[in-house]
Coordinates of C-alpha atoms in Angstrom, one line a residue:
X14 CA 0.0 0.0 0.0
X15 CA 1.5 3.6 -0.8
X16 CA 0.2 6.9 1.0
X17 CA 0.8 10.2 -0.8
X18 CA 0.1 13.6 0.8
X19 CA -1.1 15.7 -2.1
X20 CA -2.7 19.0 0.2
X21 CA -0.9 20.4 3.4
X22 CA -3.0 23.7 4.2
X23 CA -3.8 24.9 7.7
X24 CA -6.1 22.4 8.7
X25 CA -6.8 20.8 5.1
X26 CA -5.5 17.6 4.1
X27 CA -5.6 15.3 1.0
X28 CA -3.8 11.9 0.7
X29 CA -3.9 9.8 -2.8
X30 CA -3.8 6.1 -1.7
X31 CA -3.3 2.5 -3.7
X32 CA -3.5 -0.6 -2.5
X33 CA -2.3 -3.5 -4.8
X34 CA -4.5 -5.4 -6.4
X35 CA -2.9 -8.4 -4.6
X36 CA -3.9 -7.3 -1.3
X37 CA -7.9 -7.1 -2.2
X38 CA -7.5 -10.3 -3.8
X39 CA -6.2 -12.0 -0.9
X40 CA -8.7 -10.1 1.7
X41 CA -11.6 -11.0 -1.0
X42 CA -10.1 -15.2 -0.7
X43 CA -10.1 -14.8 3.1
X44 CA -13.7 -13.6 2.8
X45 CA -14.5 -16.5 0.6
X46 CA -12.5 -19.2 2.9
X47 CA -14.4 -17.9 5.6
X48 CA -18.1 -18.5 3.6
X49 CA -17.5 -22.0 3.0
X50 CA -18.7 -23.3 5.8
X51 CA -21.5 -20.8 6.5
X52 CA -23.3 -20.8 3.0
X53 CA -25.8 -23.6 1.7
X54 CA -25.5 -24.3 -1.8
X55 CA -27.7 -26.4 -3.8
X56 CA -25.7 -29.7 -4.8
X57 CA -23.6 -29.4 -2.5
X58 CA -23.1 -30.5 1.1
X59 CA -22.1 -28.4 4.1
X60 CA -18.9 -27.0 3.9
X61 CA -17.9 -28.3 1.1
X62 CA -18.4 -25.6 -1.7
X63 CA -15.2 -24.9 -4.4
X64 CA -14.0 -21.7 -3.3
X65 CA -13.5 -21.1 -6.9
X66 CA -17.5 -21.4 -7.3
X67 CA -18.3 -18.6 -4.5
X68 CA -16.4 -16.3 -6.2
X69 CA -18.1 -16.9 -9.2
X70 CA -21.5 -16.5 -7.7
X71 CA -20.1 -14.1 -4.6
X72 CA -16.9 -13.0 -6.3
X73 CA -18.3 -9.4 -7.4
X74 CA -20.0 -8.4 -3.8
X75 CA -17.5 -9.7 -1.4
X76 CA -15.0 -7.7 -3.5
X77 CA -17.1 -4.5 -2.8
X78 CA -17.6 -5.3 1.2
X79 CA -13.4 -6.1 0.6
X80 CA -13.0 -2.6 -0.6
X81 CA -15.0 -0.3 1.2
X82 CA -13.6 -2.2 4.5
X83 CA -9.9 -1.5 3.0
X84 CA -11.0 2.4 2.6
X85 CA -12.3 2.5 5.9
X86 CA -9.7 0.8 7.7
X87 CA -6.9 2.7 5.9
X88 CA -7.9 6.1 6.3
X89 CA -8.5 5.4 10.0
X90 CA -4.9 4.1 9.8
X91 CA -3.8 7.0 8.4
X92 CA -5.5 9.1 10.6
X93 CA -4.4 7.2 13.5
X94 CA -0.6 7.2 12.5
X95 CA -0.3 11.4 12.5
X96 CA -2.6 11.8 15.3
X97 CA -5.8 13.5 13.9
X98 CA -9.1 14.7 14.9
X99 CA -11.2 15.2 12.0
X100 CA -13.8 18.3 11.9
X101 CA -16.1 16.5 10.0
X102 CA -16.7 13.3 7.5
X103 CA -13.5 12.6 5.0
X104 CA -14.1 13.0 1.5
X105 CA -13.3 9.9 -0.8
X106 CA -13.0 10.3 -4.2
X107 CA -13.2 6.8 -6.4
X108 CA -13.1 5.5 -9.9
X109 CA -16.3 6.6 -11.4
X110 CA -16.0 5.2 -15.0
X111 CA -17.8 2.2 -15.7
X112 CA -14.9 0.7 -17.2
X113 CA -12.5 1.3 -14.0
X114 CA -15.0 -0.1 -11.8
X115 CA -15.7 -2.9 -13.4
X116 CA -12.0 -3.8 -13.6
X117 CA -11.5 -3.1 -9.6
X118 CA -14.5 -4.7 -8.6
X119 CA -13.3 -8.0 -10.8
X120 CA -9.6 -7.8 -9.2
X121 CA -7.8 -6.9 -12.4
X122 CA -6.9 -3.5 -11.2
X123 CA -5.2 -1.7 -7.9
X124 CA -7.7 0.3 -5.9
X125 CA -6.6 4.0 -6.3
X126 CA -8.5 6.5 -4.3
X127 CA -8.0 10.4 -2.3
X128 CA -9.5 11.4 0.9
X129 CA -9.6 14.7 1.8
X130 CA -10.1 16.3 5.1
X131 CA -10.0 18.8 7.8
X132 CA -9.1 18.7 11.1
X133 CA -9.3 19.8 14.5
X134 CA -6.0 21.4 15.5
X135 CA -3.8 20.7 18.8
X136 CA -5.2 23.1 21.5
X137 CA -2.5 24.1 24.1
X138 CA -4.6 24.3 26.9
X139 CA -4.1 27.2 29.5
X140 CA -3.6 26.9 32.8
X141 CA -6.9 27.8 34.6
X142 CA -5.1 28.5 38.4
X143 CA -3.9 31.1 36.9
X144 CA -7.3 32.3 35.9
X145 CA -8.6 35.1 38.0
X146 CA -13.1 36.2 37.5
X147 CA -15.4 38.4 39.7
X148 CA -18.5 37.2 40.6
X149 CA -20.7 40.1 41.2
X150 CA -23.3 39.7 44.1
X151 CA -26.2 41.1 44.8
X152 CA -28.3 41.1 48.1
X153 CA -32.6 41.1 48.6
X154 CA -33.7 44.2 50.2
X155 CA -37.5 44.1 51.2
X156 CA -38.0 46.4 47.8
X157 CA -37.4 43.6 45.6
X158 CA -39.6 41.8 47.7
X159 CA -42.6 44.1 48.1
X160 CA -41.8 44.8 44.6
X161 CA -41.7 40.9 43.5
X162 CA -44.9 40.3 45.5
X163 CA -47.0 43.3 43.9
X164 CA -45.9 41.6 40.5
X165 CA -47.6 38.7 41.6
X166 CA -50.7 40.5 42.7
X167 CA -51.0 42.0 39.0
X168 CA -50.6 38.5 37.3
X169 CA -53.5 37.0 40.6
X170 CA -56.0 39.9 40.1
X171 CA -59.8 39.7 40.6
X172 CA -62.1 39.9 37.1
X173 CA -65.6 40.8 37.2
X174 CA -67.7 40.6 34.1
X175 CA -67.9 43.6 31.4
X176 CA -71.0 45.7 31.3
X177 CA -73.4 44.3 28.5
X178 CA -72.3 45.5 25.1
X179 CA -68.7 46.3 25.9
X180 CA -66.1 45.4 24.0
X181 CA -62.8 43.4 24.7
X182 CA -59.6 45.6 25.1
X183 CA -55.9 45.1 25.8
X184 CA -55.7 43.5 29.2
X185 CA -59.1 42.0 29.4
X186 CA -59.8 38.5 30.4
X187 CA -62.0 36.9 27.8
X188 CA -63.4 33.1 27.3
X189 CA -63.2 31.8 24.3
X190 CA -64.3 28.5 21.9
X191 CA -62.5 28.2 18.9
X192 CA -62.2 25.9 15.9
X193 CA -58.5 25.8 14.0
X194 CA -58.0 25.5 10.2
X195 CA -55.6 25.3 7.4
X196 CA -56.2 25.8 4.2
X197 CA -60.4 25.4 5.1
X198 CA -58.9 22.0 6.9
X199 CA -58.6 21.4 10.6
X200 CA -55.6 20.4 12.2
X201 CA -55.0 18.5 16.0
X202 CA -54.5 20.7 18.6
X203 CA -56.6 23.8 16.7
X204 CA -59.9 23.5 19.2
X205 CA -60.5 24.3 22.0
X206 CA -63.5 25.3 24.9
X207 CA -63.9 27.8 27.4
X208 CA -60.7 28.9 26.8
X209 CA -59.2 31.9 28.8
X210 CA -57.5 34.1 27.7
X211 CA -55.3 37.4 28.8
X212 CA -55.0 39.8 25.9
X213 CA -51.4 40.8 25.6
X214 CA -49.9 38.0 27.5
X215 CA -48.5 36.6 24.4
X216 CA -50.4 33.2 25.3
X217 CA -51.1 32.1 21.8
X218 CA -49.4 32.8 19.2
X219 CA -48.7 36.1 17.6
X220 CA -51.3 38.1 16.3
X221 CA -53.7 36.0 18.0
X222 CA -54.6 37.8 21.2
X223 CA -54.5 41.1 19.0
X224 CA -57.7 40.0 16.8
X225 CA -60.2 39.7 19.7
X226 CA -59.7 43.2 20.6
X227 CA -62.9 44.5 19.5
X228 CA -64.7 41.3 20.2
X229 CA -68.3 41.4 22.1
X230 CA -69.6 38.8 24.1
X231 CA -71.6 35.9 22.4
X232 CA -69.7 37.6 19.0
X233 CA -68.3 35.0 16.6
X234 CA -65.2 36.4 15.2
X235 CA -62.8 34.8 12.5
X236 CA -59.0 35.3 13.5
X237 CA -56.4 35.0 10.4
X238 CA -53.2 34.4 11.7
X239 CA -49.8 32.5 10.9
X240 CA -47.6 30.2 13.1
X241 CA -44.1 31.4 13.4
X242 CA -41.5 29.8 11.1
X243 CA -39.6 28.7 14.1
X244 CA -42.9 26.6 15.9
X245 CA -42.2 23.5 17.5
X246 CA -44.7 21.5 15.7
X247 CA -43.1 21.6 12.4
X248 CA -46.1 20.5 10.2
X249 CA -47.9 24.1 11.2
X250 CA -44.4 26.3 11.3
X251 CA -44.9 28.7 8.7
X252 CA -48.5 28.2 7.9
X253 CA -51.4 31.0 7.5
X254 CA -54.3 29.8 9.7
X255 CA -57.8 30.7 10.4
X256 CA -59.9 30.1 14.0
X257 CA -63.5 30.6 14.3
X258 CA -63.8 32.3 17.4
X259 CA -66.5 32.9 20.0
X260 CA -66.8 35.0 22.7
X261 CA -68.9 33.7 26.1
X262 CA -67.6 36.1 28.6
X263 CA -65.4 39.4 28.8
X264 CA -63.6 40.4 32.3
X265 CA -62.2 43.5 33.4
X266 CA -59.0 43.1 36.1
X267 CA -59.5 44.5 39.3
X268 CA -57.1 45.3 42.3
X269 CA -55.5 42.2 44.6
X270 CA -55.2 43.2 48.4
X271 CA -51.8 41.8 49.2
X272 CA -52.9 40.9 52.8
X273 CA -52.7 37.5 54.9
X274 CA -56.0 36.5 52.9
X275 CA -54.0 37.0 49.2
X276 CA -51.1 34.4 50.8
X277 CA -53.7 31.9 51.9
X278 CA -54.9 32.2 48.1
X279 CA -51.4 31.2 46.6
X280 CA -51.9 28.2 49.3
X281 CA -49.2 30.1 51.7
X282 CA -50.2 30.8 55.6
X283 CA -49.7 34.1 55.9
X284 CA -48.2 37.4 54.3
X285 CA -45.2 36.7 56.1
X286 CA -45.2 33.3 54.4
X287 CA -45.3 35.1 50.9
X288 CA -42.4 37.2 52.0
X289 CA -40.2 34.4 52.9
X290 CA -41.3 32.8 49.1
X291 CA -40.7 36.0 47.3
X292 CA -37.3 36.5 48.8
X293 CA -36.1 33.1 48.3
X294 CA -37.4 32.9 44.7
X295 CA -35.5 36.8 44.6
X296 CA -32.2 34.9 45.6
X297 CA -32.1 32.1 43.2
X298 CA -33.0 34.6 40.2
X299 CA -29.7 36.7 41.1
X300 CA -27.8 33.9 41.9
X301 CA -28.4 32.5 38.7
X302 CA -27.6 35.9 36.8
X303 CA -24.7 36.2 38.7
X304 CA -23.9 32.7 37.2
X305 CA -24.3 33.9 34.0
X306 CA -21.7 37.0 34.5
X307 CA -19.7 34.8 36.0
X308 CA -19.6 31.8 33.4
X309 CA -19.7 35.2 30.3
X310 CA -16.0 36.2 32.0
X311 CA -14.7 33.0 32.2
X312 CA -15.8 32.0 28.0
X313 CA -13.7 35.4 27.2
X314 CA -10.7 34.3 29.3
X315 CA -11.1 30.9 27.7
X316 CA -11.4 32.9 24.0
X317 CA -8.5 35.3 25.3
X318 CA -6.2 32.1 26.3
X319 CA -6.8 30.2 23.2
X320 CA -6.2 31.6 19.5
X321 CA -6.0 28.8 16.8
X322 CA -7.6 28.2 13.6
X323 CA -11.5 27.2 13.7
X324 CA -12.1 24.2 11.3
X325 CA -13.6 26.6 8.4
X326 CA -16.0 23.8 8.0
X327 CA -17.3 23.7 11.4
X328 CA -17.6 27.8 11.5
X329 CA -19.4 27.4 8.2
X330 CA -21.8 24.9 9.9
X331 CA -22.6 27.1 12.9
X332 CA -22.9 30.1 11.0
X333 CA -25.8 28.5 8.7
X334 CA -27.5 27.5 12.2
X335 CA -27.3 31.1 13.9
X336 CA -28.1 32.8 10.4
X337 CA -31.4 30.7 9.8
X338 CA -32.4 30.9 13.2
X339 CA -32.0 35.0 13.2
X340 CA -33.8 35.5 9.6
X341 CA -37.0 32.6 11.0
X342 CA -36.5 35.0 14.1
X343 CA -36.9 38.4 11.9
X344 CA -39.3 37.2 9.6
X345 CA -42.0 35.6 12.3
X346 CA -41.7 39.2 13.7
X347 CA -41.7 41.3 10.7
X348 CA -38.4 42.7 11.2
X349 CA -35.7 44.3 9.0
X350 CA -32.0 44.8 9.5
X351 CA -32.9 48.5 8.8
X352 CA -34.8 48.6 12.0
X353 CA -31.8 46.5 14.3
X354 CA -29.5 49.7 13.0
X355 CA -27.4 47.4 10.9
X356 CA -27.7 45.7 7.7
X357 CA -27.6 42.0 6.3
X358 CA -23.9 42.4 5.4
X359 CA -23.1 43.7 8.4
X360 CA -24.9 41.6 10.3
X361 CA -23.5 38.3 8.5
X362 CA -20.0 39.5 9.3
X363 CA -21.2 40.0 13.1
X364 CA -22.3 36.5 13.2
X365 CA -19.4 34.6 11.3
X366 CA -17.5 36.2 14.0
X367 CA -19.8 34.9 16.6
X368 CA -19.9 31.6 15.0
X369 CA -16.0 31.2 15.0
X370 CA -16.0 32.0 18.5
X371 CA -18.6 29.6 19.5
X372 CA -16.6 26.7 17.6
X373 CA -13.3 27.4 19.3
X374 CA -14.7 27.8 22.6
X375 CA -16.8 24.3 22.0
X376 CA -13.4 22.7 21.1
X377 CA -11.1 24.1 23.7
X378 CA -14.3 22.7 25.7
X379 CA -14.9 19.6 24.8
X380 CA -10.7 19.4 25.3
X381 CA -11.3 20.4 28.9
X382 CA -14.0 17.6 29.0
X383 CA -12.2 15.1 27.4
X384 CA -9.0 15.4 29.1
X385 CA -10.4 15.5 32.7
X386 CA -13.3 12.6 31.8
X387 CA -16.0 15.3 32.0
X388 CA -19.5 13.6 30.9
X389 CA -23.4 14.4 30.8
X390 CA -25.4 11.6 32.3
X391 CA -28.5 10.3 30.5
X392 CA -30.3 11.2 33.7
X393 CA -29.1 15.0 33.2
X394 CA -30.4 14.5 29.7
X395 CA -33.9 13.4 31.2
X396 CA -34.3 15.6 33.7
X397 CA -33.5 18.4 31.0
X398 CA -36.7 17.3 28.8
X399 CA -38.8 17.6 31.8
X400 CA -37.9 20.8 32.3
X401 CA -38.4 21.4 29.0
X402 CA -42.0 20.0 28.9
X403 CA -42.7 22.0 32.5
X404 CA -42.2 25.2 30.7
X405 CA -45.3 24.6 28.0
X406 CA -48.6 23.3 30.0
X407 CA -50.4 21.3 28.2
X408 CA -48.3 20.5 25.6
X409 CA -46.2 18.0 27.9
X410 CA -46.2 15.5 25.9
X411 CA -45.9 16.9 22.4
X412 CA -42.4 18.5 23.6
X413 CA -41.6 14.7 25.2
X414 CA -42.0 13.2 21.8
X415 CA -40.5 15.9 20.0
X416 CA -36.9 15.1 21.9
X417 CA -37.5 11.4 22.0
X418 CA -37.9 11.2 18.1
X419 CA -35.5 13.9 17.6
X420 CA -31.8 12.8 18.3
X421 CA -30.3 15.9 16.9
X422 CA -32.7 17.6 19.8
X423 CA -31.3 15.8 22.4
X424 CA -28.1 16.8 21.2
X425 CA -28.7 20.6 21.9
X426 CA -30.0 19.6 25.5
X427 CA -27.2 18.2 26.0
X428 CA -23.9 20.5 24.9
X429 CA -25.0 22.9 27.7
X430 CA -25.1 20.6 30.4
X431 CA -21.9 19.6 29.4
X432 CA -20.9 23.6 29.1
X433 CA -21.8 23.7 33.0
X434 CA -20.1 20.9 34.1
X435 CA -16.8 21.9 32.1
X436 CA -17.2 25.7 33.8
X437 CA -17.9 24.6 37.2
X438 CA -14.2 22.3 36.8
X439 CA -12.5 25.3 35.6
X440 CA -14.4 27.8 38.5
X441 CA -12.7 25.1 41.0
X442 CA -9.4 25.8 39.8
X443 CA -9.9 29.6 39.0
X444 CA -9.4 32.8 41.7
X445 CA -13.2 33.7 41.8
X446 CA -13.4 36.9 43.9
X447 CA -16.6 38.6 44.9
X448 CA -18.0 42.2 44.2
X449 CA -21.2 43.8 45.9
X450 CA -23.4 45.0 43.2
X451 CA -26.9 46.9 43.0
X452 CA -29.3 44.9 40.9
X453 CA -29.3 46.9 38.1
X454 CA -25.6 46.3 37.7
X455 CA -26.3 43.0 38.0
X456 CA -28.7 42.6 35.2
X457 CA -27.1 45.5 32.9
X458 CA -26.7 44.3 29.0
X459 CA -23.0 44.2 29.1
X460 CA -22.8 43.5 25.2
X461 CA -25.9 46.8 24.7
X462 CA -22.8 49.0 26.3
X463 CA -20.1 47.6 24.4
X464 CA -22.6 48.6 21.1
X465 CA -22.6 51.7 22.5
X466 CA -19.5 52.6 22.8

């Protein structure tokens, strides 16, 4: 067998390989040894089969099996020997004319083929004692809390019924029955009864909410609206839709008293209770925001620390991802790059930058992970999906089956469970120091500020 390098570019290689037509024909004999006593021929008993006579009858596909097993084992081979990590799946180029193939697949001819491919280059990692973050902190005063708790009293108020004749209005309550439809067909999931309904909650989906402004009660009421491009249930993402709508009842919101009597309606004993609630559910928020800051400081000290070559292919990939998912984003909102400030050209560039840090980051990652046996449990993984399904009522088991059927899914569960785990190694090794804050510093846009300046 010869190897030829033919491409040495960065991260871009190309070998040219043959292997003697000797060496198929003796793996393609092996092959045929090892059939004879495992094939049952007519006219002939067990075992006892001319060799010569399965490769007349066998000759053509064992020699196919032969050579896509030589490919595969030589390029790993190859791969092994000079220590790389491919970026993607190698190209193999192969005889393509009938004439060639027929001769290789018969054994008259070496098998001459070239694999290209990229890799993932050696990563130097740094050394993460040496690493030094601030973890800003932030304490709950009893103004977050009373604060916190009237926020819940606006989302628990009181509705009394509408005087007769009045019309629905932004904030209203109204009860609805509606029957779905696409293209004059309905579709599971489009129906519902006694449905109610919070106009600018964002509840249903866009536009919906919107069109029963103006509604009366007992008032039937077509709604035309679209599902986003991005909606989970891919067979409606995208599509123009129409629900015939009826109005039973129309509320007005009143005033909550936030007293011992409002607690005991959240199922809590007292006011006091609610406080104690409030405040803990306070401190979880910022400590997970102060997470975030924390775990934002410690990707640019990684992306600081670590300057190699992203895998162009890999960058390309990721890039496609973010780009599609900003333009479904724009165009399920209406949305130009004329009214972000920016335009498409611009933005593209933005994002390929983003994109190439995201890959380097995931590799000098997934190095981290690797090295120090760093690994995301299937049980993570569940408990992940539940969450997941906990976060859309009533659709529990649509998102469940959605993941289950949808390996590629899973996959996106699981890279930032694994991002954590890597973060909170590096965090143990790290200097983390930290800073009082108020809790608009806390939650401040630190990339809005950068834009600004």
């Amino acid at each position: 067998m010869q190897v030829t390098e033919t491409l040495n570019e960065g991260l871009k290689h190309e070998f040219k390989i043959n292997v003697p037509a000797s060496d198929l024909d003796a793996k393609a004999g092996a092959k045929l040894v090892d059939m004879k006593d495992k094939v049952r021929l007519n006219g002939f008993r067990p075992g006892k089969v001319p060799v010569a006579h399965l490769k007349k009858i066998y000759g053509r596909s064992v020699m196919a099996e032969t050579i896509d097993q030589t490919i595969r084992d030589t390029n790993s081979q190859i791969f092994t020997d000079r220590g790389f990590r491919l970026a993607g799946e190698p190209k193999i180029t192969m005889p393509t004319e009938e004439k060639e193939v027929e001769e290789l697949l018969s054994g008259k001819t070496d098998l001459t083929y070239t694999v290209a491919i990229e890799i993932v280059p050696q990563i130097q990692l740094a050394d993460f004692k040496s690493f030094s973050v601030e973890k800003p902190v932030v304490d709950v005063s009893d103004t977050d809390v009373d604060e916190a708790i009237k926020r819940i009293a606006e989302g628990s108020r009181p509705y009394s019924a509408k005087a007769e004749g009045a019309k629905a209005e932004k904030g209203d309550r109204v009860t609805i029955s509606f029957k779905g439809s696409i293209n004059g067909e309905p579709f599971e999931g489009g129906a519902g009864e006694n449905i109610q309904v919070v106009i600018g909650t964002g509840q249903f989906i866009p536009g919906f909410e919107d069109e029963l402004i103006g509604i009366g009660t007992g008032e039937t009421k077509t709604l035309k609206v679209g599902f986003p491009k991005n909606y989970l249930n891919e067979k409606l993402a995208g599509q123009p839709a129409e629900f015939e709508t009826t109005a039973t009842l129309i509320e007005v919101p009143g005033e909550a008293t936030i007293d011992d009597d409002f607690a005991k309606s959240l199922g809590l004993e007292s006011l006091d209770k609610l406080k104690e609630a409030a405040r803990e559910r306070l401190s979880a928020e910022f400590t997970g925001a102060s997470r975030q800051r924390v775990k934002r400081a410690l990707l640019d000290k990684l992306d600081e620390s670590h300057k190699f070559e992203a895998p162009p292919s890999l960058v390309a990939e990721e890039f496609t991802l973010m780009w599609n998912s900003i333009k479904a984003e724009m165009d399920s909102s209406n949305k130009t790059f004329a009214d972000e400030n920016t335009t498409e050209e611009a933005a593209k560039e933005e994002y390929q930058k983003i994109a190439d840090r995201r890959v380097r980051l995931g590799l000098v990652l997934s190095e981290i992970g690797e090295k120090n046996k760093i690994t995301v449990t299937e049980d993570e993984v569940g408990r992940a999906v539940i969450e997941r399904a906990r976060q859309m009522p009533g659709r529990e088991k649509e998102v469940w089956d959605y993941y289950r059927s949808n390996a590629q899914a899973l996959a996106q569960l699981r890279a930032p469970i694994y991002e954590d785990k890597v973060v909170d190694f590096i965090l143990e090794l790290a200097t983390v120091t930290e800073k009082k804050v108020t809790k608009d510093e806390l939650f401040k846009d630190e990339d809005a500020e950068k834009t600004a300046a």
